[in-house]
mmCIF file of C-alpha atoms and ligand atoms in Angstrom:
data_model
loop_
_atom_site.group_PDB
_atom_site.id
_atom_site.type_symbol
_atom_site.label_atom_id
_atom_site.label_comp_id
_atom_site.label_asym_id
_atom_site.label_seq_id
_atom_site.Cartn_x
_atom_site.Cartn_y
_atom_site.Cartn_z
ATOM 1 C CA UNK A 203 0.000 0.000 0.000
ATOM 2 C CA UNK A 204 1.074 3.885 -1.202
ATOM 3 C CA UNK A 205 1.330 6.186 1.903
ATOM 4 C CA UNK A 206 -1.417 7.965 -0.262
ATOM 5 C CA UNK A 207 -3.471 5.222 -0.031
ATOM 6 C CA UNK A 208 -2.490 4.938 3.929
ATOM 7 C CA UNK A 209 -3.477 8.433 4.114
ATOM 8 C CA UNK A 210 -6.907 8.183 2.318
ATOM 9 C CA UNK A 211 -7.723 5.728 4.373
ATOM 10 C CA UNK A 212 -7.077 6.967 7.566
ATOM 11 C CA UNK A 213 -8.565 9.953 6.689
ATOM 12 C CA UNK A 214 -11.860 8.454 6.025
ATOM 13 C CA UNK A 215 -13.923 9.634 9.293
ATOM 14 C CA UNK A 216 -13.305 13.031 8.796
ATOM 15 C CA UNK A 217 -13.782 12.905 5.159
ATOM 16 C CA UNK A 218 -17.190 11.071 5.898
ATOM 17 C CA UNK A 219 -18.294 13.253 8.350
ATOM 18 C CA UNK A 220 -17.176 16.530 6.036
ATOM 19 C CA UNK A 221 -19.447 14.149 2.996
ATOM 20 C CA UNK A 222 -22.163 14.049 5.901
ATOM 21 C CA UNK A 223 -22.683 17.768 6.163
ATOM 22 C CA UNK A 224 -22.228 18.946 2.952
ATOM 23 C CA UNK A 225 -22.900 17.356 -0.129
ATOM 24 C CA UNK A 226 -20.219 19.539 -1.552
ATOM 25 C CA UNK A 227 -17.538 17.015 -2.296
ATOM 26 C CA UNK A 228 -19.531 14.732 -5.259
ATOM 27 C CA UNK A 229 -18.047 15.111 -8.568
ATOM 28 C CA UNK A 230 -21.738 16.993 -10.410
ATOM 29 C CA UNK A 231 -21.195 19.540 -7.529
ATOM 30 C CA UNK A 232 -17.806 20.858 -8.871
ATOM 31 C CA UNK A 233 -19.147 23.989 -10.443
ATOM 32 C CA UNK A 234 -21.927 24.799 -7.666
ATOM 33 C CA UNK A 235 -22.164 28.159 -7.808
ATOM 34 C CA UNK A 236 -20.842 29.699 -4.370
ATOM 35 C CA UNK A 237 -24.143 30.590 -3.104
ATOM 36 C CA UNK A 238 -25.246 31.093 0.199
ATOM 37 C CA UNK A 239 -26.749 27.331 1.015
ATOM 38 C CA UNK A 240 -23.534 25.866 -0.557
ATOM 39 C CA UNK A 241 -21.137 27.826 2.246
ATOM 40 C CA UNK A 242 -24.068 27.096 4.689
ATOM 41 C CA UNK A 243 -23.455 23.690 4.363
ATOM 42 C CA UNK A 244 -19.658 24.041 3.899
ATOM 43 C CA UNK A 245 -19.311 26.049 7.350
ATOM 44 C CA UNK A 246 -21.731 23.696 9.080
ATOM 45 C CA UNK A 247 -19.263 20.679 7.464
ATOM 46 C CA UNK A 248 -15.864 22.678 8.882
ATOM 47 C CA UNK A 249 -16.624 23.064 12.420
ATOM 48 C CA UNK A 250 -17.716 19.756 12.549
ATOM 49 C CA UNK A 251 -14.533 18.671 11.487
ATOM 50 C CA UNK A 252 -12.783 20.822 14.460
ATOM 51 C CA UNK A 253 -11.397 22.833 12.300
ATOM 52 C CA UNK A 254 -12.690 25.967 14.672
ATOM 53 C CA UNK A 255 -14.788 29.124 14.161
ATOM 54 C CA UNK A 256 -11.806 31.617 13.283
ATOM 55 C CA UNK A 257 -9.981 29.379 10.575
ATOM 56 C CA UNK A 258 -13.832 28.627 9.451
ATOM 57 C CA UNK A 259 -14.584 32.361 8.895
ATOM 58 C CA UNK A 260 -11.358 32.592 6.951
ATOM 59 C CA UNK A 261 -11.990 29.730 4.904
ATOM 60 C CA UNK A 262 -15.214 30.901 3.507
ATOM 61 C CA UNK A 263 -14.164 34.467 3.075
ATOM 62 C CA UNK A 264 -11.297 33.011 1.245
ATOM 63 C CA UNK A 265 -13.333 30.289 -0.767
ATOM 64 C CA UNK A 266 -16.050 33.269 -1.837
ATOM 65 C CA UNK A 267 -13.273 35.653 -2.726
ATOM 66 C CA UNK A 268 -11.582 33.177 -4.798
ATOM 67 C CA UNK A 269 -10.890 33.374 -8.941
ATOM 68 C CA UNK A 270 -11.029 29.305 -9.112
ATOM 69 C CA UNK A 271 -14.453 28.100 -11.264
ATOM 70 C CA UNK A 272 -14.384 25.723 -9.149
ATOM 71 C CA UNK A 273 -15.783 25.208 -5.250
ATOM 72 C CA UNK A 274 -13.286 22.317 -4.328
ATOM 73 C CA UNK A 275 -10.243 23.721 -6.032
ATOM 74 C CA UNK A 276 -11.078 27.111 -3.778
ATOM 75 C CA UNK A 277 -11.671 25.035 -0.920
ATOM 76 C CA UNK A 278 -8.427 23.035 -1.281
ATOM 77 C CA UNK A 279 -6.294 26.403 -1.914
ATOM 78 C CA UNK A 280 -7.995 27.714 1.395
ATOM 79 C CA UNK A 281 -7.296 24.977 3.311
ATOM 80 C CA UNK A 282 -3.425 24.311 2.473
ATOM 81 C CA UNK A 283 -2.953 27.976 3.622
ATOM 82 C CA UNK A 284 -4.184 27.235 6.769
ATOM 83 C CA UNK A 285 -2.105 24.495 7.807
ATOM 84 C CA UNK A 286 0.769 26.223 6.884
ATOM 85 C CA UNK A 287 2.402 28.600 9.290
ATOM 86 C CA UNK A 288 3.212 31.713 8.793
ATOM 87 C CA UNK A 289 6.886 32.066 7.308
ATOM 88 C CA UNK A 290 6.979 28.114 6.565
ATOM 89 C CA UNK A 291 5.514 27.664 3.201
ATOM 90 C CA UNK A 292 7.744 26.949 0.462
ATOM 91 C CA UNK A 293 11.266 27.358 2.882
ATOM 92 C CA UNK A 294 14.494 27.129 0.640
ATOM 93 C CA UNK A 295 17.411 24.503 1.542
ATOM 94 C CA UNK A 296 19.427 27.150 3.324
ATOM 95 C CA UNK A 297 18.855 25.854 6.516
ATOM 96 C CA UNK A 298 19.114 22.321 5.986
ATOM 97 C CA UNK A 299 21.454 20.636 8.376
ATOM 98 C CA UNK A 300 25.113 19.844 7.119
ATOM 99 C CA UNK A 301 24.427 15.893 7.998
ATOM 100 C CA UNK A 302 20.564 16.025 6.149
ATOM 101 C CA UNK A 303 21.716 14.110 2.577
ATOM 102 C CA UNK A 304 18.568 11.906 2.178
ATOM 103 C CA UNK A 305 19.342 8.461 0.769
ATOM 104 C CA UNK A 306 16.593 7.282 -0.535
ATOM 105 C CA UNK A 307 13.280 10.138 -1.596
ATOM 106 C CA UNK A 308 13.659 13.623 -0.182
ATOM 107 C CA UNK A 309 12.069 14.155 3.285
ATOM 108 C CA UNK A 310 10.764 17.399 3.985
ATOM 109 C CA UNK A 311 11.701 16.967 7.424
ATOM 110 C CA UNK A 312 15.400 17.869 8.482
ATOM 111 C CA UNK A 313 15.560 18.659 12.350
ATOM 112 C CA UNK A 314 17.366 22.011 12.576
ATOM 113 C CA UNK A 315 20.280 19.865 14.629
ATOM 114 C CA UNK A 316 20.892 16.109 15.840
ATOM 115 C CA UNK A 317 18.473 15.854 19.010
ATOM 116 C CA UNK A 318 15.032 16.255 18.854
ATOM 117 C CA UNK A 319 12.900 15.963 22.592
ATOM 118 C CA UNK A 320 9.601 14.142 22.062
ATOM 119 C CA UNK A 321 7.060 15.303 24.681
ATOM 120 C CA UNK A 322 3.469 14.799 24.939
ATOM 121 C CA UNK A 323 0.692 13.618 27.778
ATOM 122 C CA UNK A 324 0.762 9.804 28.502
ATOM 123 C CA UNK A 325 -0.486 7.593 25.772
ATOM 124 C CA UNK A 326 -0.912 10.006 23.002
ATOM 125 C CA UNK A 327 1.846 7.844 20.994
ATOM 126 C CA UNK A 328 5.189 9.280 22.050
ATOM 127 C CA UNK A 329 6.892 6.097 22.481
ATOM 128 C CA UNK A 330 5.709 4.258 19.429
ATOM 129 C CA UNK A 331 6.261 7.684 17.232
ATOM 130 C CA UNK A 332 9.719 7.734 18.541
ATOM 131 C CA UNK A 333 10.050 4.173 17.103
ATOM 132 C CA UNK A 334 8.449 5.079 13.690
ATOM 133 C CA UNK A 335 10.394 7.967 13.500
ATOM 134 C CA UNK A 336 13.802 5.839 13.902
ATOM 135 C CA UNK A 337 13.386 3.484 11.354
ATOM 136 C CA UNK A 338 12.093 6.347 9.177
ATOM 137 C CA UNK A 339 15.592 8.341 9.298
ATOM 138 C CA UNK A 340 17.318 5.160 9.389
ATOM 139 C CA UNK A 341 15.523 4.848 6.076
ATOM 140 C CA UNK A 342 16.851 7.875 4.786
ATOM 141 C CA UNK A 343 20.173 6.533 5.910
ATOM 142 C CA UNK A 344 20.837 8.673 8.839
ATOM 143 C CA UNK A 345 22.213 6.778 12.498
ATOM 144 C CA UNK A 346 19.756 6.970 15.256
ATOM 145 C CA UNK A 347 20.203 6.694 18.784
ATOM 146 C CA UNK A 348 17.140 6.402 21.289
ATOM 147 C CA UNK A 349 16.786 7.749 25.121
ATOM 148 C CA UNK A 350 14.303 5.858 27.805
ATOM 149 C CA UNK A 351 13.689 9.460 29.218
ATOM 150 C CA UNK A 352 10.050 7.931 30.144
ATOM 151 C CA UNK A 353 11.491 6.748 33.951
ATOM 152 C CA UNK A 354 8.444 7.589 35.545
ATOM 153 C CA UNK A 355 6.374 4.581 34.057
ATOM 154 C CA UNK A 356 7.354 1.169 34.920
ATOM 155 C CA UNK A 357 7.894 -0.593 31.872
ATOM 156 C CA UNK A 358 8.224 2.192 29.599
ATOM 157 C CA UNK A 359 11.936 2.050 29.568
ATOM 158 C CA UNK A 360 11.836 -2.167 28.384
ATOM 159 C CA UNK A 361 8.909 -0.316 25.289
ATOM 160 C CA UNK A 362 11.592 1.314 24.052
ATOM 161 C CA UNK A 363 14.573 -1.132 24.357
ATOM 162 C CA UNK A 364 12.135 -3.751 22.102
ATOM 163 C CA UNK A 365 11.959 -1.069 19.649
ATOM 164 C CA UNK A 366 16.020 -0.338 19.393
ATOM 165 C CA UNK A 367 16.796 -4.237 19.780
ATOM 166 C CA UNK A 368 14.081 -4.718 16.699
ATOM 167 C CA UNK A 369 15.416 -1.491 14.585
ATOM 168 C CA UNK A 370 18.952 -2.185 16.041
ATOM 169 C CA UNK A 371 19.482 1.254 17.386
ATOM 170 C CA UNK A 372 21.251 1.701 20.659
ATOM 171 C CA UNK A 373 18.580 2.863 23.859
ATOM 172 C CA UNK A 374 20.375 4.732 26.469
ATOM 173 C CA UNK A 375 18.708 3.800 29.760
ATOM 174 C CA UNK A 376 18.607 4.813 32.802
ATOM 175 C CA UNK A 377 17.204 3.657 36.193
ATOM 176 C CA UNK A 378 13.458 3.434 36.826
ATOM 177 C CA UNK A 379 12.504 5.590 39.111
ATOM 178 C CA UNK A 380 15.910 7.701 38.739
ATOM 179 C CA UNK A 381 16.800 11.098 36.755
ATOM 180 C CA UNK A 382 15.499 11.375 34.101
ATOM 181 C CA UNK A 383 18.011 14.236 32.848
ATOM 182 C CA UNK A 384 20.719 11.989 34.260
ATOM 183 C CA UNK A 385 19.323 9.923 30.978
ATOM 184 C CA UNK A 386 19.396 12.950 28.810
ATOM 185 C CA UNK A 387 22.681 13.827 29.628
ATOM 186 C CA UNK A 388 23.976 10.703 28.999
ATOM 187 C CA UNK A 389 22.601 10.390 25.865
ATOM 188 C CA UNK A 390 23.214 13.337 24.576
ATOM 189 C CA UNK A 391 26.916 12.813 25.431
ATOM 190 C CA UNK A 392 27.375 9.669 23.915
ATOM 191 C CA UNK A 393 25.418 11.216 20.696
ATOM 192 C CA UNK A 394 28.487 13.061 20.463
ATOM 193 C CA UNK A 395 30.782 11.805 21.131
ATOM 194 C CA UNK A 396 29.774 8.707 18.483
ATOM 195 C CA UNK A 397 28.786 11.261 16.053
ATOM 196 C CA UNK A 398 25.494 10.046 15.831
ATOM 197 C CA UNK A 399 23.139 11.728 13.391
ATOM 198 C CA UNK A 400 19.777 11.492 15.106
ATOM 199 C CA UNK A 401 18.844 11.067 18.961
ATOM 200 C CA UNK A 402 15.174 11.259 19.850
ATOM 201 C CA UNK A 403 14.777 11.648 24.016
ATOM 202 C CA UNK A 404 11.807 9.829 24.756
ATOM 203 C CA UNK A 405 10.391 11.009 28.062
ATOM 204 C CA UNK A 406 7.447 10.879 30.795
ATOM 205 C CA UNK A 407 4.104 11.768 29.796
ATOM 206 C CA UNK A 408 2.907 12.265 33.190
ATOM 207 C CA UNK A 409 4.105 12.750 36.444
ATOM 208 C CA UNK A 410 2.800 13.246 39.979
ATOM 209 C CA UNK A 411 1.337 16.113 39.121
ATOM 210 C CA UNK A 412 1.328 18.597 36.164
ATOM 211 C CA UNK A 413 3.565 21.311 37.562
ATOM 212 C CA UNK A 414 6.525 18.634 38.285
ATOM 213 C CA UNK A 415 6.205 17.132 34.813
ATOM 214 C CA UNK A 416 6.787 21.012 32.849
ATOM 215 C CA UNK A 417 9.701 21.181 35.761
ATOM 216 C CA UNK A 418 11.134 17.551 34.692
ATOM 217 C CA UNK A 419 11.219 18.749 31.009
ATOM 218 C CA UNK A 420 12.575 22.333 31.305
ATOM 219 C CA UNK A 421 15.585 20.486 33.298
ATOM 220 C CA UNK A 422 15.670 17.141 30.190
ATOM 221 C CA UNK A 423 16.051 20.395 27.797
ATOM 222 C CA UNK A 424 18.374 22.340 29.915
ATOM 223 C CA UNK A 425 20.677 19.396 30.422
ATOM 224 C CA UNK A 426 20.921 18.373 27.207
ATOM 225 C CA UNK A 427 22.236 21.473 26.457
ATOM 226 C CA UNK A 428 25.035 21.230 28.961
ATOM 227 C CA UNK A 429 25.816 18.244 27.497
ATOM 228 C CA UNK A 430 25.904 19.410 23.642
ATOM 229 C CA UNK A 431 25.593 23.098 23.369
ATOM 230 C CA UNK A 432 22.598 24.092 20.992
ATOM 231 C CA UNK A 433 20.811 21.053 21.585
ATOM 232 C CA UNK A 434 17.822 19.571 21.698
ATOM 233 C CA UNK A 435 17.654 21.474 18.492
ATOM 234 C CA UNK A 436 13.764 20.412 18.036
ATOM 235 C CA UNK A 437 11.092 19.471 20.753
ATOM 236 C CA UNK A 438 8.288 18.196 18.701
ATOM 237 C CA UNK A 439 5.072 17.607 20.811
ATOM 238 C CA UNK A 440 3.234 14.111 20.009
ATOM 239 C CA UNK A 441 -0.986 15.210 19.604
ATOM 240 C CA UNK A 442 -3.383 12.314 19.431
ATOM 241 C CA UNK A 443 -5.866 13.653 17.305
ATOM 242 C CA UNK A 444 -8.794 11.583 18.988
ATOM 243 C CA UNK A 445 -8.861 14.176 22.270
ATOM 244 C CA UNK A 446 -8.723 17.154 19.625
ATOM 245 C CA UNK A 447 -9.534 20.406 21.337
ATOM 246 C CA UNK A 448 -8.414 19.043 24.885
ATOM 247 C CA UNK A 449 -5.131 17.823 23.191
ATOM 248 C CA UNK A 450 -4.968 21.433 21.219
ATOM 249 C CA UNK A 451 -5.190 23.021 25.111
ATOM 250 C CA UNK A 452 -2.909 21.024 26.691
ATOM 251 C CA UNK A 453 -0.149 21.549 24.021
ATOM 252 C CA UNK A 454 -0.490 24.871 24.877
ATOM 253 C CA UNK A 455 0.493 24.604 28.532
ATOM 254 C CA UNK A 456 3.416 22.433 27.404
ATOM 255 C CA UNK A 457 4.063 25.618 24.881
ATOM 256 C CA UNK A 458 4.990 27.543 27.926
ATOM 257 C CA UNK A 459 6.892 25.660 29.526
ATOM 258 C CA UNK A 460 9.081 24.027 26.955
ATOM 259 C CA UNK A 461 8.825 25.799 23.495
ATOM 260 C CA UNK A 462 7.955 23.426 20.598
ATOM 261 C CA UNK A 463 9.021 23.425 17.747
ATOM 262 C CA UNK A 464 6.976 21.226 15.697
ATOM 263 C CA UNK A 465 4.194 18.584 16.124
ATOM 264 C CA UNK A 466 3.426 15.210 15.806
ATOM 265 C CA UNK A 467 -0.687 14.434 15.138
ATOM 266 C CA UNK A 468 -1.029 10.727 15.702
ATOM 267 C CA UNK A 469 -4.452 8.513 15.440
ATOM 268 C CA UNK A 470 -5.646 10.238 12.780
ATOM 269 C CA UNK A 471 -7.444 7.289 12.172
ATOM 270 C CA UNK A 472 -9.622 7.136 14.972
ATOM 271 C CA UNK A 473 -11.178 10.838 14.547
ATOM 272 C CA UNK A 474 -13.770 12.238 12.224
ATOM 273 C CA UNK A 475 -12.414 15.410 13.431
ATOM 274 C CA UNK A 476 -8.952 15.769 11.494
ATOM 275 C CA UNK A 477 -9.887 19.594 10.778
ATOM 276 C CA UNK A 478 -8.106 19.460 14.344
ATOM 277 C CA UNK A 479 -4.997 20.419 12.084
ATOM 278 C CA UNK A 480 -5.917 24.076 11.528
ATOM 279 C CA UNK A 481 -6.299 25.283 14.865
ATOM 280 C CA UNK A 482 -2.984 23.463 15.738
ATOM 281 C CA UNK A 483 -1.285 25.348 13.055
ATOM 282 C CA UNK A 484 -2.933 28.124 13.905
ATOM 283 C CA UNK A 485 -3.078 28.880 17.449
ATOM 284 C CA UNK A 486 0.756 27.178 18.614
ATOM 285 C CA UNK A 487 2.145 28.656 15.450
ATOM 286 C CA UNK A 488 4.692 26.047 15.089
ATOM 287 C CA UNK A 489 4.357 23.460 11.865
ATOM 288 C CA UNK A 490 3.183 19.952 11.798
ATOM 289 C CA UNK A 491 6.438 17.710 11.396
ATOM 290 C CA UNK A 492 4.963 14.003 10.619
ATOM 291 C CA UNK A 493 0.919 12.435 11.064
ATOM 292 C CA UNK A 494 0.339 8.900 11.910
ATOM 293 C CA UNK A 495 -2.960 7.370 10.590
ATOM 294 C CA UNK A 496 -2.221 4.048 12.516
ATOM 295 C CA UNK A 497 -0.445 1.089 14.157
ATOM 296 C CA UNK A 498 2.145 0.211 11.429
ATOM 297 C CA UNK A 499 5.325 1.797 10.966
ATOM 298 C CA UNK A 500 4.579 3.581 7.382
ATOM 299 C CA UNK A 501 1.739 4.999 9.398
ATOM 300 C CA UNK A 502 3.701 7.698 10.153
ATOM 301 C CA UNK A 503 5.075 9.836 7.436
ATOM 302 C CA UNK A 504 5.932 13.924 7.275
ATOM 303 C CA UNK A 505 3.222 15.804 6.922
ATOM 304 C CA UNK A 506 2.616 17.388 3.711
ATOM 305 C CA UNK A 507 -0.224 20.124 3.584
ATOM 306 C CA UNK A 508 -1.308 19.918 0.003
ATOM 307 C CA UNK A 509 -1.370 15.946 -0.266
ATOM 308 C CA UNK A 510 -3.189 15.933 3.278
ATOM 309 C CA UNK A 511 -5.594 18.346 1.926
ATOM 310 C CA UNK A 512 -6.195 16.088 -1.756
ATOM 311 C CA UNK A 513 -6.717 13.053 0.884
ATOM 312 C CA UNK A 514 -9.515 14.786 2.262
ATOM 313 C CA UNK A 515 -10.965 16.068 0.073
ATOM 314 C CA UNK A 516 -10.873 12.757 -2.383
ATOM 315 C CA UNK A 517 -13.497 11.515 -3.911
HETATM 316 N N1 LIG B 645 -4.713 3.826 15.558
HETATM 317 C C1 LIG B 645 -3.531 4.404 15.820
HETATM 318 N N2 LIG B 645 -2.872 4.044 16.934
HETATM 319 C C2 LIG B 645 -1.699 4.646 17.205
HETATM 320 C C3 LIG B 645 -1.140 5.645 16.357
HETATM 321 N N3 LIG B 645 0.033 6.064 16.910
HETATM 322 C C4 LIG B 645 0.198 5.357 18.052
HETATM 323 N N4 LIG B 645 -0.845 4.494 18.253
HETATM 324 C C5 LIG B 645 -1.061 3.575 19.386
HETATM 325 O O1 LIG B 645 -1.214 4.296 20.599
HETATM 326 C C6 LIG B 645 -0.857 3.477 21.705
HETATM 327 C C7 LIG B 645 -0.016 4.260 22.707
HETATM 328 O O2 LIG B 645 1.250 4.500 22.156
HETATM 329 P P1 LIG B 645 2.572 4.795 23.031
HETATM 330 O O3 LIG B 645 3.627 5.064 22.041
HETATM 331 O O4 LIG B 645 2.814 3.738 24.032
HETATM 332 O O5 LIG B 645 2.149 6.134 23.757
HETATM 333 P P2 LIG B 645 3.002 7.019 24.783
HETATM 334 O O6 LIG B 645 2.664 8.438 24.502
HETATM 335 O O7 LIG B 645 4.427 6.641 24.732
HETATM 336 O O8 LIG B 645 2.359 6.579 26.151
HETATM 337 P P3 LIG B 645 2.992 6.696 27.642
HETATM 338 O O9 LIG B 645 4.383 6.159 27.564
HETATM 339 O O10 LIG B 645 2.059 5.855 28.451
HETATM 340 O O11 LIG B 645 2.938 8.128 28.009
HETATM 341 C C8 LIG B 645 -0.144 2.273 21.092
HETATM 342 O O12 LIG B 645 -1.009 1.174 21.128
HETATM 343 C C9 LIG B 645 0.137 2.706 19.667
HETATM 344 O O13 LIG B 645 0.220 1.632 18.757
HETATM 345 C C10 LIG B 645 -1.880 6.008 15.167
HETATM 346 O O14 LIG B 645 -1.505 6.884 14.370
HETATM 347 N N5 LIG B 645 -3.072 5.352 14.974
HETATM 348 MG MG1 LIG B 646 5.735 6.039 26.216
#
């Protein structure tokens, strides 16, 4: 199976439930005129999909005010500038990193340096994206190192050795129940000093309580950069789409406390409510890095706005 075909499948709740409120997406509707009962039913559609009342308003002024014949072809132009942040459409290869020579197809994704901090709320898919996201830059024949940062959890630190003993890449551990920056710093020494390419820092997704768990990851960051000045060069924050606006709010909080750099939307799958993507884009202002749409490990691939927006809006 094509990752488009991964995609349009995973996709299919939301694009049902968009089909649902709006007739809009059948073939004989192409050259609906853009009247009134047409964006009716196209707003009604939008917020059911989560996509939120602000990026709604926008996408009908922009889908009224557009020169295209044709409803979908506004709708899709509309909706690729929305899940594109400011400043981050169409970037030139000036800032790719001197290590980022993909082997095998171009990835859009190039961390800005050689660790990237994976933080999210307990179960959203950190552990498992971490995985995915190994074998995918192993893929593109890059090294890739892991870090049980997760030593909160019993068990989560023996998740992630499975994973590096199946991918072969080396898991630095620590103790369960000890430092968790002890782990980072570690890791990110040894990253060094091997001249790794990659190391992703898993780590705990809950804690005793919320205010220890932002203090926990402001010291993982902090330490890692005492162990390799610069870095974590990305903290990408795992979102499972399923819990959309709750998962949108909670990002937020972790916005404060560590700033992200880019997301990860997993579970795509499960959700009729994949519009979820706008007000992610729009309200933490940082990009969407990969989406998973399920279980396997080509369930995860970057995220690209215009072939996310062509899944959706397939026929
Ligand atoms: N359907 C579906 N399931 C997914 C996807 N991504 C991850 N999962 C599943 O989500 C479950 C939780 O994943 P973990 O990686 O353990 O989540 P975590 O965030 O590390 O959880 P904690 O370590 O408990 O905080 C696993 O069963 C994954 O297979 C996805 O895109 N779609
Ligand atoms: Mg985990």
């Amino acid at each position: 199976m094509t990752w488009a075909d991964r995609l349009r499948g995973g996709l299919q709740k939301t694009r049902a439930q968009l089909n649902q409120n709006a007739g809009f997406l059948g073939r004989d509707l192409r050259s609906y005129a853009r009247n009134a009962e047409v964006l009716e039913d196209l707003e009604m559609a939008l917020l059911a999909a989560d996509v939120g009342g602000p990026a709604t308003a926008e996408i009908l002024e922009s889908v009224q005010s557009s020169r295209r014949p044709d409803l979908l072809a506004a709708l899709s132009d509309a909706l690729i500038e929305q899940l594109q942040p400011p400043g981050q459409a169409e970037e030139d290869d000036s800032g790719l990193s001197p290590w980022f020579q993909p082997a095998v197809t171009p990835s859009p994704v190039q961390p800005a340096g050689h660790v990237v901090m994976v933080i999210g709320v307990n179960g959203v898919g950190k552990t498992t994206t971490i995985a995915k996201l190994g074998q995918h830059y192993m893929e593109h024949g890059k090294s890739v190192m892991f870090a049980a940062g997760d030593t909160f959890r019993a068990a989560a630190g023996a998740q992630l050795e499975v994973w590096g003993d199946r991918l072969g890449v080396p898991v630095i551990q620590g103790r369960e129940g000890g430092d968790p920056a002890a782990v980072a710093f570690d890791a990110a020494s040894s990253r060094k000093a091997r001249g790794t390419d990659l190391l992703l820092v898993d780590t705990a997704g809950r804690l005793h309580n919320q205010h220890n768990l932002m203090q926990e990851l402001q010291k993982v960051h902090r330490v890692i950069g005492k162990a390799d000045e610069g870095e974590p060069a990305e903290v990408w924050m795992v979102l499972d789409a399923v819990t959309g606006q709750n998962g949108l709010q909670q990002a937020k909080k972790f916005n404060e406390s560590v700033p992200l750099s880019g997301v990860v939307v997993t579970k795509l799958d499960g959700t009729a409510k994949g519009g979820i993507l706008i007000p992610i884009v729009r309200e933490l202002g940082v990009p969407i890095k990969f989406i998973g749409v399920g279980e396997q490990a080509d369930d995860l691939q970057p995220f690209n706005a215009a072939e996310f927006v062509e899944a959706l809006l397939a026929e």
